PDB file of C-alpha atoms in Angstrom:
ATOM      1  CA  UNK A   8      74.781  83.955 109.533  1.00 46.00           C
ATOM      2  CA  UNK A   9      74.939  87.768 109.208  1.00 59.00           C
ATOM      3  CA  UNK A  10      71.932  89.630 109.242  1.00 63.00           C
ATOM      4  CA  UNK A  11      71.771  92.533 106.530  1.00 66.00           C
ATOM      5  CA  UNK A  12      70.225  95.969 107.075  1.00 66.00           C
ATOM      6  CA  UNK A  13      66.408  96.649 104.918  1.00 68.00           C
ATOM      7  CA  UNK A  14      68.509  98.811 102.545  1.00 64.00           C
ATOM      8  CA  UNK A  15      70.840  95.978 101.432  1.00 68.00           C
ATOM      9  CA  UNK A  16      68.014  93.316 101.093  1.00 63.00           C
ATOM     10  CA  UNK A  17      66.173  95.996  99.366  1.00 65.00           C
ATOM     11  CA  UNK A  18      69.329  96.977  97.206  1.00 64.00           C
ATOM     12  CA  UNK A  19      70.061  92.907  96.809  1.00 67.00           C
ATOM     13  CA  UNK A  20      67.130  92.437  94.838  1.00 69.00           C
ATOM     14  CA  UNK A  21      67.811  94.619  91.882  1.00 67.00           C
ATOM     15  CA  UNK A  22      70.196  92.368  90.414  1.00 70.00           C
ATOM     16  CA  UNK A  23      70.911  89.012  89.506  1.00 74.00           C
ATOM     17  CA  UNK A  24      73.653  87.150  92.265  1.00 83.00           C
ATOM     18  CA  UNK A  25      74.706  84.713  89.742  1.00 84.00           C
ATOM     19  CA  UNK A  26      75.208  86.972  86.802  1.00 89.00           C
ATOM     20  CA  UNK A  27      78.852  88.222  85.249  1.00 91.00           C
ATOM     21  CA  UNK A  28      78.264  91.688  84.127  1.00 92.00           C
ATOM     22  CA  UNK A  29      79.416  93.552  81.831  1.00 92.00           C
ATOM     23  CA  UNK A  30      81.601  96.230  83.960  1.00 92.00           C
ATOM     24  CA  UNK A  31      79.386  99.358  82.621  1.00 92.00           C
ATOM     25  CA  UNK A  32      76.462  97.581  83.620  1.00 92.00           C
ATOM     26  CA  UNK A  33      78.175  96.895  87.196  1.00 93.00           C
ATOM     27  CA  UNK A  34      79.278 100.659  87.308  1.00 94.00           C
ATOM     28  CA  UNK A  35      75.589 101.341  86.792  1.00 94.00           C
ATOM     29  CA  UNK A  36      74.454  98.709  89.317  1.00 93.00           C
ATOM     30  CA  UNK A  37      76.752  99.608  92.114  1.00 93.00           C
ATOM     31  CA  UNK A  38      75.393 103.340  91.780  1.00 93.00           C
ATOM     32  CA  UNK A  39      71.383 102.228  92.363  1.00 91.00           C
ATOM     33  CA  UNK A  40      72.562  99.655  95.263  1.00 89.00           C
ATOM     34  CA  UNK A  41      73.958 102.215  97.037  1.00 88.00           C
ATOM     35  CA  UNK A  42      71.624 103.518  99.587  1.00 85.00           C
ATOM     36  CA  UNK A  43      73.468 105.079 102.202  1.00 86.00           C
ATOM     37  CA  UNK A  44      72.681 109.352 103.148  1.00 89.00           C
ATOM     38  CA  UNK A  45      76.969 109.461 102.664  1.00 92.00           C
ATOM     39  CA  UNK A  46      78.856 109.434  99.541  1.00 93.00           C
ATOM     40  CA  UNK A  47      80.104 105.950  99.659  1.00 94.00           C
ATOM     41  CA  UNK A  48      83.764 104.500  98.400  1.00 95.00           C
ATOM     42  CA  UNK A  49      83.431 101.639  95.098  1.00 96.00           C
ATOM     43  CA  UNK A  50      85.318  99.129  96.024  1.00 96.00           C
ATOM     44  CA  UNK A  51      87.286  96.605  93.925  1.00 96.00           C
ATOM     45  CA  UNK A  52      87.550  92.952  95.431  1.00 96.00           C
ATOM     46  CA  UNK A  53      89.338  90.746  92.752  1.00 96.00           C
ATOM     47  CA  UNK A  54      90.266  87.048  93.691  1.00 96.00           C
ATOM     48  CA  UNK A  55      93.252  85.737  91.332  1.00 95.00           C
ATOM     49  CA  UNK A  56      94.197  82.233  90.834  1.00 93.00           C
ATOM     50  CA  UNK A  57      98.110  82.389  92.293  1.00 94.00           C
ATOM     51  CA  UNK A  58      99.391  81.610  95.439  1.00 91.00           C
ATOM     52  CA  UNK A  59     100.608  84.417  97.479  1.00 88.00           C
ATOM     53  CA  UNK A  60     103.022  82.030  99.812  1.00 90.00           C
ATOM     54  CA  UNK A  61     104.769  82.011  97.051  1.00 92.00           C
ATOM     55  CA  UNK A  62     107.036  84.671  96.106  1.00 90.00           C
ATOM     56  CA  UNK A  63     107.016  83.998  91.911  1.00 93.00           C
ATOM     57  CA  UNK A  64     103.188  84.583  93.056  1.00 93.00           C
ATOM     58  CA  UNK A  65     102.932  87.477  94.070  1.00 91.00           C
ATOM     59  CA  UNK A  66     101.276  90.299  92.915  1.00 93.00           C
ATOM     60  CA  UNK A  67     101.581  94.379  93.924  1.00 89.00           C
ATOM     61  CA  UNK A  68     102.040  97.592  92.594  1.00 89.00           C
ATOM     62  CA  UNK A  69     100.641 100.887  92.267  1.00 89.00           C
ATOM     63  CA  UNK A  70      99.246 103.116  89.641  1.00 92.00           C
ATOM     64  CA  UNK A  71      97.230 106.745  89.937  1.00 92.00           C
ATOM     65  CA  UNK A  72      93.820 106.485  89.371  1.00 94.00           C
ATOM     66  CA  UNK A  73      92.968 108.855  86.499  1.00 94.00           C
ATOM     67  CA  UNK A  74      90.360 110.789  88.560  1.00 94.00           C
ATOM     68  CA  UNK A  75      91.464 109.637  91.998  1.00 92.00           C
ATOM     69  CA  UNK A  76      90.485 108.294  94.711  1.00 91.00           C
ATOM     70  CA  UNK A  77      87.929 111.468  96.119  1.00 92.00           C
ATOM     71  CA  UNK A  78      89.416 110.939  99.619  1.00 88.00           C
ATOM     72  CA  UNK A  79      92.130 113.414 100.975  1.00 88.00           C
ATOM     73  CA  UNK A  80      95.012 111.189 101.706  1.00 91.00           C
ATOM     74  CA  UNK A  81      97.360 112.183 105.135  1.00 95.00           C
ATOM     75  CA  UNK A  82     101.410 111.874 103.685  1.00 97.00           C
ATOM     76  CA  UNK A  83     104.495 110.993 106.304  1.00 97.00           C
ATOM     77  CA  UNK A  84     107.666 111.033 104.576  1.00 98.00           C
ATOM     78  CA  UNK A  85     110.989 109.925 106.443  1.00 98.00           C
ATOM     79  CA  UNK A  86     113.563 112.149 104.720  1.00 97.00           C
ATOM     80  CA  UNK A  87     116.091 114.420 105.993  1.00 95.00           C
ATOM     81  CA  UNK A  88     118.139 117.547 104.540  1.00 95.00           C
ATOM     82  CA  UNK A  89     116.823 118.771 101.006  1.00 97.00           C
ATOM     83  CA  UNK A  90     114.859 115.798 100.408  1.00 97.00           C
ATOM     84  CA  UNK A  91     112.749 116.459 103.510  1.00 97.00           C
ATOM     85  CA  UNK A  92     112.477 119.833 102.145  1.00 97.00           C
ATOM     86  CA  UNK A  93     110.985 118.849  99.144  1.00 97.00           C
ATOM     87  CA  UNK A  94     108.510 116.523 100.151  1.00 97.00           C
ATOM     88  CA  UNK A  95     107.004 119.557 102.627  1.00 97.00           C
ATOM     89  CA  UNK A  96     106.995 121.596  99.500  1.00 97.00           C
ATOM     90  CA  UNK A  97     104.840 118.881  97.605  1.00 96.00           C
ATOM     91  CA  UNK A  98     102.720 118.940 100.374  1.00 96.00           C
ATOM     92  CA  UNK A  99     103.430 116.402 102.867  1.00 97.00           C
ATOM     93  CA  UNK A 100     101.294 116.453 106.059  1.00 97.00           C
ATOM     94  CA  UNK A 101     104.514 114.872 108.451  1.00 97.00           C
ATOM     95  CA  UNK A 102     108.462 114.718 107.577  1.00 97.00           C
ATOM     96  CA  UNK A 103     110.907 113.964 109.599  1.00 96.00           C
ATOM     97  CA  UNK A 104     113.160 111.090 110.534  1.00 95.00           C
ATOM     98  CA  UNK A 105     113.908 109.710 114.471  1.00 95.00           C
ATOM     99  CA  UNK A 106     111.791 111.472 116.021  1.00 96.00           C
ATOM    100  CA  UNK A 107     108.446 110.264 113.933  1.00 96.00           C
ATOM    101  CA  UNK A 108     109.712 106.445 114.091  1.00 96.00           C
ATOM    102  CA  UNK A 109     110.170 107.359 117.614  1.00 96.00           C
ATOM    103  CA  UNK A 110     106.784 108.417 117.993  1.00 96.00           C
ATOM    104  CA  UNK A 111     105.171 105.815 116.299  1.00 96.00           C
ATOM    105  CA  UNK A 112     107.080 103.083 118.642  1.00 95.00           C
ATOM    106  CA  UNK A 113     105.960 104.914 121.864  1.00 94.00           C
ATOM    107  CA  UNK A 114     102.952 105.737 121.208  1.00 95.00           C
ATOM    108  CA  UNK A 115     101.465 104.196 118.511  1.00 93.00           C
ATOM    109  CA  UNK A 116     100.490 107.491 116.287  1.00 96.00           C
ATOM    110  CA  UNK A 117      99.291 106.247 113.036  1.00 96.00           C
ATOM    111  CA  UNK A 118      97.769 109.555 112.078  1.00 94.00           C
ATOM    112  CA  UNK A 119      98.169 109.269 108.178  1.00 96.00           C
ATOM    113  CA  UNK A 120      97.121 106.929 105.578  1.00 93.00           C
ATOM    114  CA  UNK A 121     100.640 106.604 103.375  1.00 94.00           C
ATOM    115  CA  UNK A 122     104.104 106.060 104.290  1.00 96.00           C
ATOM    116  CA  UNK A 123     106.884 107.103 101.903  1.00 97.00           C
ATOM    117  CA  UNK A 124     110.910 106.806 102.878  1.00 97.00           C
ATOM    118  CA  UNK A 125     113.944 107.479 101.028  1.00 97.00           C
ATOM    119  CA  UNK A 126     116.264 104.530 100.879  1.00 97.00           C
ATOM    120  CA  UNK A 127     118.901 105.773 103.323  1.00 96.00           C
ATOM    121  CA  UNK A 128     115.679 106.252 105.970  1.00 97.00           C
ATOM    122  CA  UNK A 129     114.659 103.057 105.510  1.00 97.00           C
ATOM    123  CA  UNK A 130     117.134 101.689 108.584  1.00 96.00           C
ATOM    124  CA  UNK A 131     114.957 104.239 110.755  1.00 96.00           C
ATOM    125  CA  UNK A 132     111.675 102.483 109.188  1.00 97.00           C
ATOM    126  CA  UNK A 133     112.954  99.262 109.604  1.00 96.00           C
ATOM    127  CA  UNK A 134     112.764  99.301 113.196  1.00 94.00           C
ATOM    128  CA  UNK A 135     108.893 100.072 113.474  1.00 96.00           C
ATOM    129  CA  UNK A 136     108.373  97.151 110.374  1.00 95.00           C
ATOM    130  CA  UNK A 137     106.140  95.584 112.579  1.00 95.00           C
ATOM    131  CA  UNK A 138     103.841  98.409 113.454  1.00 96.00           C
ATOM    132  CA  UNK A 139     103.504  99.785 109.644  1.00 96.00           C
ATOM    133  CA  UNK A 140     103.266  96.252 107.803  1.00 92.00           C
ATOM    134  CA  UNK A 141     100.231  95.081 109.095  1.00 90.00           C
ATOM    135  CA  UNK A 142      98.820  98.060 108.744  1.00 90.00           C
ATOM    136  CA  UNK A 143      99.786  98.060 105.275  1.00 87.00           C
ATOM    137  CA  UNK A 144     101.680 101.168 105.510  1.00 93.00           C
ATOM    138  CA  UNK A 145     105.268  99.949 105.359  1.00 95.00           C
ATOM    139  CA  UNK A 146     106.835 101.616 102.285  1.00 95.00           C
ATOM    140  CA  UNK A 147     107.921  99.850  99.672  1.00 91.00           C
ATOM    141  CA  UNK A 148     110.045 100.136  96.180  1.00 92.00           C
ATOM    142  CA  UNK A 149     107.526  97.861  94.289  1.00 85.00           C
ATOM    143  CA  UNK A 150     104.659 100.651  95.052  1.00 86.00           C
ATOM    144  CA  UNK A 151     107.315 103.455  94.851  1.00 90.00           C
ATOM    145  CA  UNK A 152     107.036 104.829  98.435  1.00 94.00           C
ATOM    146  CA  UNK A 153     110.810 103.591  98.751  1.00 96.00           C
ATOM    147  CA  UNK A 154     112.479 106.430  96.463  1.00 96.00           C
ATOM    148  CA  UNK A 155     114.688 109.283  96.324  1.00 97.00           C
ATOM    149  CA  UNK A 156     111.701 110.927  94.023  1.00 97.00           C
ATOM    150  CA  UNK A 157     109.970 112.447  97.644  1.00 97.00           C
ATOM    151  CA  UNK A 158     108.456 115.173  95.735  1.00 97.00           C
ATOM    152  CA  UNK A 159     107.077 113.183  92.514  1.00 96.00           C
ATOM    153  CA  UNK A 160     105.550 110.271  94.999  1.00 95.00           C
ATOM    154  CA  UNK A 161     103.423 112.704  97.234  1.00 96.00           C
ATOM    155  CA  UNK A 162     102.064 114.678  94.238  1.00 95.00           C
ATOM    156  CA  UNK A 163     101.333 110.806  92.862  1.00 93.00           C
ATOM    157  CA  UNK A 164      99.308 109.865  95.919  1.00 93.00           C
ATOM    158  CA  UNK A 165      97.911 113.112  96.521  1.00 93.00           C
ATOM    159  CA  UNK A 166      96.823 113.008  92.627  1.00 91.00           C
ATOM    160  CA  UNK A 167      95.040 109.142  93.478  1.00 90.00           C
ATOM    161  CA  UNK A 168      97.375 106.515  93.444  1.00 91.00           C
ATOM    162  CA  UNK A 169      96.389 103.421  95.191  1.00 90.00           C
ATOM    163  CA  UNK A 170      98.817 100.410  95.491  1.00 89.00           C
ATOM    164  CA  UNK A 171      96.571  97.119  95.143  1.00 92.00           C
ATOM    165  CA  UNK A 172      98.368  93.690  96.534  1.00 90.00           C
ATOM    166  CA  UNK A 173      97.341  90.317  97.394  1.00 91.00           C
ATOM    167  CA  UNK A 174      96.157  89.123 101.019  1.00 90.00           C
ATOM    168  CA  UNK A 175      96.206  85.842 102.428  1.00 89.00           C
ATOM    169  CA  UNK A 176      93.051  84.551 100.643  1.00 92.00           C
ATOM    170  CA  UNK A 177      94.836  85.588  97.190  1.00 94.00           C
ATOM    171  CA  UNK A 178      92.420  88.804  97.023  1.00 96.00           C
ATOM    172  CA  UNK A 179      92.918  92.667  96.193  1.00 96.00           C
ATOM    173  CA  UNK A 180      90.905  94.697  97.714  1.00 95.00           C
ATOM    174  CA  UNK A 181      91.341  98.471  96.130  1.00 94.00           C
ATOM    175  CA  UNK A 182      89.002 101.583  96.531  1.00 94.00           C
ATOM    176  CA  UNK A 183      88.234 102.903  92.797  1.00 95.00           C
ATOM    177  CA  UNK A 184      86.264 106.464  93.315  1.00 95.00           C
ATOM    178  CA  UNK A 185      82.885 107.571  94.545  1.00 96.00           C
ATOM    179  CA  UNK A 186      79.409 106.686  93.908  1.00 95.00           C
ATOM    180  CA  UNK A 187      79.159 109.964  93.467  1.00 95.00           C
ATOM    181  CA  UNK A 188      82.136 110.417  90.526  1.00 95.00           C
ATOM    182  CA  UNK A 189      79.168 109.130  88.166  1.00 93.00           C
ATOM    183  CA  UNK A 190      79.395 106.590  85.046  1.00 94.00           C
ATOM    184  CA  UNK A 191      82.396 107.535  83.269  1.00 95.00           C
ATOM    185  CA  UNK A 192      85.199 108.520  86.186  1.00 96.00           C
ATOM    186  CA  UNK A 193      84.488 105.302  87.347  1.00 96.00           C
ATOM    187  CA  UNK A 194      84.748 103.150  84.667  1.00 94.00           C
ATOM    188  CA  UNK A 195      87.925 105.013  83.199  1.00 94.00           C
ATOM    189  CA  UNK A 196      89.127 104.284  87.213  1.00 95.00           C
ATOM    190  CA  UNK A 197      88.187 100.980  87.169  1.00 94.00           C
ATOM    191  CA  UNK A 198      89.806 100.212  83.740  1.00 93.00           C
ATOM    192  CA  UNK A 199      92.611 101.584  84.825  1.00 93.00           C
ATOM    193  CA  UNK A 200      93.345  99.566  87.982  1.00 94.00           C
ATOM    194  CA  UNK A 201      92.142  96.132  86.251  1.00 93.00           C
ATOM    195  CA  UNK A 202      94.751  96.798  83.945  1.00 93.00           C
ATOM    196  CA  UNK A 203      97.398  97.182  85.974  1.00 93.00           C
ATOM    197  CA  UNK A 204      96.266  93.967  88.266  1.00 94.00           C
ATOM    198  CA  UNK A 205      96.085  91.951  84.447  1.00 92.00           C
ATOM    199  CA  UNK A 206      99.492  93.049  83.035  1.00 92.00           C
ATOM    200  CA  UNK A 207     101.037  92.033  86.573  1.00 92.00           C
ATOM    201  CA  UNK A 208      99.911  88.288  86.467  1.00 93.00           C
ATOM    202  CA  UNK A 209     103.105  86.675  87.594  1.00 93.00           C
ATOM    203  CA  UNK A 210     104.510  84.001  85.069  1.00 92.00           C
ATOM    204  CA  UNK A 211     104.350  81.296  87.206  1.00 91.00           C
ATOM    205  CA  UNK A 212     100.638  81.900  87.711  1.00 89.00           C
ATOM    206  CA  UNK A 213      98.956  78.997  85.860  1.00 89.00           C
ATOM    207  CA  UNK A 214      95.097  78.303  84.727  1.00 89.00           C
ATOM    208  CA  UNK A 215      92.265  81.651  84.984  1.00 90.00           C
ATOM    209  CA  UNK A 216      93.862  84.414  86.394  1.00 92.00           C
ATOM    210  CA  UNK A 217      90.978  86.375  87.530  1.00 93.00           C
ATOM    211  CA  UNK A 218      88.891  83.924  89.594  1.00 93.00           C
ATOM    212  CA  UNK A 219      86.042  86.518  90.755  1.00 93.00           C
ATOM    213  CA  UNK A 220      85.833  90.279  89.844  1.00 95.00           C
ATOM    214  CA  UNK A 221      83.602  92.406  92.069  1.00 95.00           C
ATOM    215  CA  UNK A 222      82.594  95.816  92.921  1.00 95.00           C
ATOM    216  CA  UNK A 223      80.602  96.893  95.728  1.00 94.00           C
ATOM    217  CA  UNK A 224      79.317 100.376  97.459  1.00 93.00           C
ATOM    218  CA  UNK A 225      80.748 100.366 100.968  1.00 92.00           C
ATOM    219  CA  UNK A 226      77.270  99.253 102.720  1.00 89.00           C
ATOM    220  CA  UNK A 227      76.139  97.513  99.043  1.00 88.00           C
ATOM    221  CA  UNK A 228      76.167  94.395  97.531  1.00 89.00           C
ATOM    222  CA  UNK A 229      78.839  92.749  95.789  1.00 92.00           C
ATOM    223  CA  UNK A 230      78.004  92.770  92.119  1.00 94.00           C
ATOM    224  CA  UNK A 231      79.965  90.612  89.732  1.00 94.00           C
ATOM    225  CA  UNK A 232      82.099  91.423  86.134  1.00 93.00           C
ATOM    226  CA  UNK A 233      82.607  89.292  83.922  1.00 91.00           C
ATOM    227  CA  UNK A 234      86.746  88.425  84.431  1.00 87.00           C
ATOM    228  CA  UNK A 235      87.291  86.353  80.934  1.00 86.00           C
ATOM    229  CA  UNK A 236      85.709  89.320  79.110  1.00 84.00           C
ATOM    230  CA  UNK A 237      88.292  91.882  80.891  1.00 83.00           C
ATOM    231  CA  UNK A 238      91.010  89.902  80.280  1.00 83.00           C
ATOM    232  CA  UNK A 239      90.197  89.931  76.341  1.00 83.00           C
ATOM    233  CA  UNK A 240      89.631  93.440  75.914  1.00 80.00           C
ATOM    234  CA  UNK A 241      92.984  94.042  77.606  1.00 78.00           C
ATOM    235  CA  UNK A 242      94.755  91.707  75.295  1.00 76.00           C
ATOM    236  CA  UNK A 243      92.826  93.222  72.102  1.00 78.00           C
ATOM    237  CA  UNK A 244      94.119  96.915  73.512  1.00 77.00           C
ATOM    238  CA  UNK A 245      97.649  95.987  74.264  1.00 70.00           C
ATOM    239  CA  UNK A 246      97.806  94.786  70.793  1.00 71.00           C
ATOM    240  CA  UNK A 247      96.106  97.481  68.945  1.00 73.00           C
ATOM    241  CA  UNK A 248      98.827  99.650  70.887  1.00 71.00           C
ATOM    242  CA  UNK A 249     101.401  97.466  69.353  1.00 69.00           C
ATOM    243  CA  UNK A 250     100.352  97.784  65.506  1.00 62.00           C
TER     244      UNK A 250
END
């Protein structure tokens, strides 16, 4: 069993385990829980009910987090001629082609956080697949890092996007801001990214959706929101956008 720290125990005790919260209330919660001397990430841990062996069951994208993410993110982009030029000019950190794959085969440098390609790079990227992808930095069209838009998808991630996708246990696992971003960057964050995970529920996904919704301080405890009465308020906005 693993032992927790006097903070978390301490933190642990100011809420209800069993209770689905409202997610203001759980915005609220996760800030008093949190009782490390660093500004710690809010994560998002949300367990659907698909199967990801399935491919009609899966579930990925990206979106930009209205306020972001409050980390600096580090930006390769394999490009070459005028599109390389324009992603240094929206502020790549690396760009290149060869000679980065080349580096990352040799000698394992993994010195950034996202990966973005243009389509005719991606026979370069190919070949170091197996180095990115379980890493989780292989790009990809679905989270449009695969794109001849270099310029517009490093101003997105520098601006906050996060991609969100299912792992083996059928759970996302996103960071949503700062403890520090306060009540209402948070929730607008958190809206935001709950949204996109509800709208993408695959149509061969069958039965609750959203199996457990939870937010948590990076040392904190998990504290849980109350799925069924996401999913609602969703549906009531994505028809009041309709009329």
């Amino acid at each position: 069993m693993k032992k927790r720290g006097k903070n978390y125990l301490e933190s642990a005790k100011l809420f209800d385990k069993t209770e689905l919260y409202d997610i203001k209330d759980a915005i609220k919660l996760v800030q008093q829980t949190s009782k490390a001397k660093f500004d710690e990430t809010v994560e998002l841990h949300v367990r659907l009910g698909v199967d990801s062996r399935h491919a009609d069951q899966q579930v990925r994208g990206a979106v930009v987090l209205p306020h972001g993410t409050g980390k600096s993110l580090k930006v390769i982009v394999f490009a070459k001629d005028d599109k390389a030029k324009e992603a240094e000019e929206a502020g790549a950190e690396y760009v290149g082609g060869e000679e980065l794959a080349q580096k990352i085969q040799t000698e394992g440098w993994l010195d950034f956080d996202v990966a973005i390609a243009t389509p005719d790079m991606m026979g370069v990227v190919g070949r170091i697949g197996k180095i990115l992808g379980p890493k989780g930095l292989m790009p990809n069209p679905k989270s449009g890092t695969v794109t001849f838009d270099v310029a517009d998808a490093v101003k997105d991630v520098k601006a906050g996007k996060v991609e969100y996708r299912l792992d083996k246990g059928n759970i996302i696992h996103v960071p949503v801001g700062k403890v520090s971003f306060g009540d209402e960057k948070l929730y607008e964050n958190l809206r935001t990214i709950l949204t996109a995970i509800i709208k993408a529920r695959p149509a061969a996904a069958k039965g609750r959706y959203l199996r457990s919704v939870t937010i948590a301080s990076t040392m904190g405890p998990g504290i849980k929101i109350n799925g069924q009465r996401l999913t609602e308020a969703v549906a009531a906005r994505a028809k009041e956008q309709e009329n």
